[in-house]
Coordinates of C-alpha atoms in Angstrom, one line a residue:
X30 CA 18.1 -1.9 -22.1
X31 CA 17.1 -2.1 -18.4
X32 CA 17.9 1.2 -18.0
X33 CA 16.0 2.3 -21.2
X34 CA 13.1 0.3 -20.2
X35 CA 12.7 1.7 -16.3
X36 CA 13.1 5.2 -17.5
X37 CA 10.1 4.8 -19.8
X38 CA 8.5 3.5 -16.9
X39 CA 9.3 6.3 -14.0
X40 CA 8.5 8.8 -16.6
X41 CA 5.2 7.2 -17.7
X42 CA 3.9 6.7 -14.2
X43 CA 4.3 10.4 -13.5
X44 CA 3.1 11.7 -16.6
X45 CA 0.2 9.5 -16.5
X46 CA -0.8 10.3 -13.3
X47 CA -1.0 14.0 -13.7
X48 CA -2.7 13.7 -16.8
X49 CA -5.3 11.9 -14.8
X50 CA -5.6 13.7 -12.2
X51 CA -6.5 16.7 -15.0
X52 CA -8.6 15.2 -16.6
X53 CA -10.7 13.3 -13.9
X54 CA -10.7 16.8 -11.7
X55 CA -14.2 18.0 -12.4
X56 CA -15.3 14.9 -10.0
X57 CA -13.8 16.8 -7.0
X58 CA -16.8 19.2 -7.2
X59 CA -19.2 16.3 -7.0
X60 CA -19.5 14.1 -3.2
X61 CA -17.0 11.8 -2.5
X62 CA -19.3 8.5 -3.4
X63 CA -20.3 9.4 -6.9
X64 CA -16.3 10.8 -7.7
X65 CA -14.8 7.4 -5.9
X66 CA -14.3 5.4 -9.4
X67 CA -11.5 8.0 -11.0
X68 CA -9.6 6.1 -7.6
X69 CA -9.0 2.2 -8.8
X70 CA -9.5 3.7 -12.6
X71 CA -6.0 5.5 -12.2
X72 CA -4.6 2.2 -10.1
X73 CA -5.8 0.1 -12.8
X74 CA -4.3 2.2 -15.8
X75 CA -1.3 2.6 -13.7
X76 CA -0.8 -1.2 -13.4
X77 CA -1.2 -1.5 -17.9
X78 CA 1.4 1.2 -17.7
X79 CA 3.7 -0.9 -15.0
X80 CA 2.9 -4.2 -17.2
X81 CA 3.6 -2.4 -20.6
X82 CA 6.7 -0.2 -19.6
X83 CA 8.1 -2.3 -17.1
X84 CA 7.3 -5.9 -17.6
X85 CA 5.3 -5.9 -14.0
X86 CA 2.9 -8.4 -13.5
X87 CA 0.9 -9.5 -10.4
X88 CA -0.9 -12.4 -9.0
X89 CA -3.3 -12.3 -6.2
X90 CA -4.0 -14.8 -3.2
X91 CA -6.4 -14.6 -0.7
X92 CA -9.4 -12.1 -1.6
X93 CA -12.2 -14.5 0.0
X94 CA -9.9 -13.4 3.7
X95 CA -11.4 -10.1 2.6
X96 CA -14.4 -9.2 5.3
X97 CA -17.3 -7.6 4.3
X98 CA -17.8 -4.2 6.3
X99 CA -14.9 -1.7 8.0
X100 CA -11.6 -3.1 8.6
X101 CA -7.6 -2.3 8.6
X102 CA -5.7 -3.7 6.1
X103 CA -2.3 -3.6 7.6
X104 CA 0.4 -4.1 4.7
X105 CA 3.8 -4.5 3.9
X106 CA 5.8 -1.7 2.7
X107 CA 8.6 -2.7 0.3
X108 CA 8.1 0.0 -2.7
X109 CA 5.6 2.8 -4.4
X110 CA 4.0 0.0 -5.8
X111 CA 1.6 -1.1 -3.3
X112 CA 0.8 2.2 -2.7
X113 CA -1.0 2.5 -6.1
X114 CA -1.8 -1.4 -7.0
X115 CA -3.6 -2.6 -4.1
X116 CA -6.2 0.2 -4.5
X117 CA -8.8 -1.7 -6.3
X118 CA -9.3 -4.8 -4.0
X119 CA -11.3 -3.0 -1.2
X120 CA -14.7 -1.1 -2.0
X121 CA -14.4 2.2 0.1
X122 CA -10.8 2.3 1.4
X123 CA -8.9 5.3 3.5
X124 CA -4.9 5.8 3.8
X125 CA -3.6 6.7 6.8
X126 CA -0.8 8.8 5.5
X127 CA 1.8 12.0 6.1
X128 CA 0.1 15.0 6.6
X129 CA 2.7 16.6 4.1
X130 CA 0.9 14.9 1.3
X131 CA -1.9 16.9 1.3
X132 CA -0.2 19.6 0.7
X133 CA 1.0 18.0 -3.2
X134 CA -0.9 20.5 -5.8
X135 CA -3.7 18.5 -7.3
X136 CA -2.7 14.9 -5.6
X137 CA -3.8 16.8 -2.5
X138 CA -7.2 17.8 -3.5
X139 CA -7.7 14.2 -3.9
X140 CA -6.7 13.2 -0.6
X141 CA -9.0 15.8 1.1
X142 CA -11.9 15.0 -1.3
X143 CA -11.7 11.4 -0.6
X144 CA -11.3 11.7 3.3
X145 CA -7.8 10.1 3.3
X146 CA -6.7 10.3 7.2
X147 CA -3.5 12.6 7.4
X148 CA -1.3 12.2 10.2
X149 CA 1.3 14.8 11.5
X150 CA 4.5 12.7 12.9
X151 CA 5.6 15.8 14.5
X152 CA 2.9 15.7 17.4
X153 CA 2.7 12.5 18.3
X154 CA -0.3 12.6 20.8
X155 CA -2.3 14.8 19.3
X156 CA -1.6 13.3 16.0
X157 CA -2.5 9.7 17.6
X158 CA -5.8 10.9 19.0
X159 CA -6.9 12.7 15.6
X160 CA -6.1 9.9 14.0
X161 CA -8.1 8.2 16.0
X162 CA -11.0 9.6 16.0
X163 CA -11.1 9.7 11.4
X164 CA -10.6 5.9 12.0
X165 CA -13.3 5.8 14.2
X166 CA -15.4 7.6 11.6
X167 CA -14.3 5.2 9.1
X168 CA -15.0 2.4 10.7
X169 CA -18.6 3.3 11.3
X170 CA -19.0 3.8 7.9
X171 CA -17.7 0.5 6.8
X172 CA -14.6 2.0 5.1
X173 CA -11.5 0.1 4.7
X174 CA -8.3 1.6 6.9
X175 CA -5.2 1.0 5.2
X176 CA -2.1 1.1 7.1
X177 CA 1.8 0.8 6.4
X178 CA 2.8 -0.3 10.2
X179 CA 6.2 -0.3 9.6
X180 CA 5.7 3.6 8.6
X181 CA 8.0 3.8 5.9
X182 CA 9.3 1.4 3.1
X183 CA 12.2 -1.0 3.8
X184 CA 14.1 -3.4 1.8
X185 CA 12.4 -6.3 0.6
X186 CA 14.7 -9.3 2.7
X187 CA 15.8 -6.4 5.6
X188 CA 14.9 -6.3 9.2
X189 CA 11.1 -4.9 9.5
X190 CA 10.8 -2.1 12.0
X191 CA 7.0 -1.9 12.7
X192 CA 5.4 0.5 15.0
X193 CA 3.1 -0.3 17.6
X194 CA 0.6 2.5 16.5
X195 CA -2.0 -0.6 14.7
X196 CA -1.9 -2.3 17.8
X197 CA -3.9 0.9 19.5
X198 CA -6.3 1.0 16.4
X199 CA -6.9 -2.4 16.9
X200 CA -8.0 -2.4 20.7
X201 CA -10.1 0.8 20.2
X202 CA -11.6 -0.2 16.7
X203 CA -12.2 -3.8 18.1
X204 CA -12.8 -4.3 14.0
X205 CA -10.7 -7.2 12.2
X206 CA -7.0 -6.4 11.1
X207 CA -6.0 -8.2 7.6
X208 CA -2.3 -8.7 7.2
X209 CA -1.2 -8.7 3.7
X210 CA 2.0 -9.9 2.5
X211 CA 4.1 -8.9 -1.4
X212 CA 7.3 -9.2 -2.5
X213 CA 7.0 -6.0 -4.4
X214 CA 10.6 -4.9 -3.5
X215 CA 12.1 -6.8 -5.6
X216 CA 10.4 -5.6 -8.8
X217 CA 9.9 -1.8 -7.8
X218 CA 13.1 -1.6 -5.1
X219 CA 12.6 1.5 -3.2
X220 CA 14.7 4.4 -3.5
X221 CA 15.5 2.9 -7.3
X222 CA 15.0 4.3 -10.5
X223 CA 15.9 1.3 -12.1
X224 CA 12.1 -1.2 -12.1
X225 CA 12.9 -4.9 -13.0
X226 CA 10.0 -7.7 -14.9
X227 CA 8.5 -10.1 -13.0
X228 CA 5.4 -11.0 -11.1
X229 CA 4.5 -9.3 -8.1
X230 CA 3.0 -11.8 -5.5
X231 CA 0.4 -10.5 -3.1
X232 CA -0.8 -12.6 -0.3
X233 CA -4.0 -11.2 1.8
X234 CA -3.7 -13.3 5.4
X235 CA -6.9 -14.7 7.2
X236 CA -8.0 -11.6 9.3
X237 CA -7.1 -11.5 13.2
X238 CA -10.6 -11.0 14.8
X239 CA -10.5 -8.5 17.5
X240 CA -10.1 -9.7 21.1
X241 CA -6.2 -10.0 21.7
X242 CA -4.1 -7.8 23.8
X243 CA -2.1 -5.1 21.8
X244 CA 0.7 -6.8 22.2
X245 CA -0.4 -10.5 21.3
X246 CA -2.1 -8.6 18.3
X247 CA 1.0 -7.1 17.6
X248 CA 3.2 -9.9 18.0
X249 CA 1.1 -12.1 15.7
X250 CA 0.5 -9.5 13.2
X251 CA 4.4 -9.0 12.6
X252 CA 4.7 -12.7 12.3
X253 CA 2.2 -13.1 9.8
X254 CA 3.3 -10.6 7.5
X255 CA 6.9 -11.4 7.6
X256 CA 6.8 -14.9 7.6
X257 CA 4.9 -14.8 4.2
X258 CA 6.6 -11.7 2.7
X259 CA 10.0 -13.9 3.3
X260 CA 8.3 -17.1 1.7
X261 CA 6.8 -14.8 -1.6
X262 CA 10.3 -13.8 -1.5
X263 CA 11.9 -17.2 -1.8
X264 CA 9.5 -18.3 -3.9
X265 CA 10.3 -15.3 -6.4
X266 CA 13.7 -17.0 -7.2
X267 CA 11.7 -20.2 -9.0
X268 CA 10.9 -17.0 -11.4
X269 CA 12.2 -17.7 -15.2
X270 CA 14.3 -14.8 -14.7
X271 CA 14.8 -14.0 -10.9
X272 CA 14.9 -10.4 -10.1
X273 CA 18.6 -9.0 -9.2
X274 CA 18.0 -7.7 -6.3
X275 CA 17.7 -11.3 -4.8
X276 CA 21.2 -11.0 -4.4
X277 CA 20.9 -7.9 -2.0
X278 CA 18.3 -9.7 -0.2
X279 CA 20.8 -12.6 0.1
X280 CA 23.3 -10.2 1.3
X281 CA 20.9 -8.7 4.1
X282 CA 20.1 -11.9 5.5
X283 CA 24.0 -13.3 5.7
X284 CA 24.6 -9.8 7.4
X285 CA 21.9 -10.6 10.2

């Protein structure tokens, strides 16, 4: 029945979202502020399909540690999920993501229309300073930057790897960085096609005002985020029916 039931999911989502990205394309001829909506419309249809097909849920804590204005939002990266369900809580945000994505049919235009910032991982300078300079931009128009610092999804329970790239945003920008914490992972595991029910826990962290050092930044930051990812992650096994992949997270942890 699991099985079954994330199939119908995985298919759905896909489906779905090409569907919508047909038939919400004519807003890519008109500017980006008047086309924005289509965005958190497909996040929130997205998240019925994810509730209906796949028994996801999801609470969230912490919106009034949302500033008002330009900011990054630096977030853990556990699954797909956050990637598509954490859309509709900022007014005007920007991903920085692979370069290779624009390059998707369709899912592309929509990254170019909506001034997503692409980075290419392959020049690392020159990739750092571009970068730079669309956050910049984003900034000054009191867009949201929203950053995976870790880069790349790990297992929810397993060692975080972040990179230190947020930390230079952060002294340049000299805007607020808001850590937010989930436990996504265990609901939507990466790499998985299998998707198991349960509420997804999303924790937005009292911002860190700029003024630290990089590395104090840094340091705090990673705390932040993984001391309250670990606790929505503990707390997940109160659940009625505790996701199965607790017990890999259990299995990570007596391995460290």
């Amino acid at each position: 029945m699991l099985l079954l039931r994330s199939t119908l999911f995985q298919v759905s989502f896909y489906i779905v979202t090409l569907l919508l990205m047909i038939m919400f394309s004519p807003v890519l001829l008109l500017p980006r502020k008047w086309g924005w909506w289509v965005v958190p419309t497909w996040s929130n249809i997205l998240q019925f399909v994810m509730r209906v097909t796949g028994g996801i849920k999801v609470e969230v804590r912490g919106r009034e540690n949302l500033p008002k204005g330009g900011y990054i939002a630096a977030m853990k990266h556990q699954s797909a999920w956050e990637t598509v369900a954490l859309i509709p809580l900022f007014r005007s945000p920007t991903f920085i993501l692979k370069r290779e994505l624009r390059w998707i049919p369709i899912f592309g235009w929509y990254t170019a229309k909506f001034k997503q910032i692409p980075i290419n991982r392959g020049k690392r300078s020159a990739a750092l300073a571009a970068m730079m300079e669309a956050a910049k931009e984003a900034i000054a128009e009191e867009r949201q930057i929203l950053i995976f610092p870790e880069g790349t999804r790990r297992p929810a329970g397993g060692e975080p790897k972040y990179k230190f790239g947020i930390a230079h945003l952060y002294r340049d920008l000299k805007c607020p960085v808001v850590p937010i914490a989930h436990n996504a992972g265990l609901y939507w595991p990466r790499a998985s096609w299998k998707v198991f029910p349960g509420t997804v826990i999303v924790e937005i962290l009292p911002p860190i005002e700029p003024g630290l050092s990089p590395n104090a930044f840094y340091e705090r930051m990673v705390t932040d985020i993984e001391t309250a990812s670990d606790r929505l992650i503990d707390e997940a096994r109160a659940a009625r029916r505790p996701s199965p992949v607790l017990d890999k997270v259990d299995t990570l942890k007596s391995a460290g």
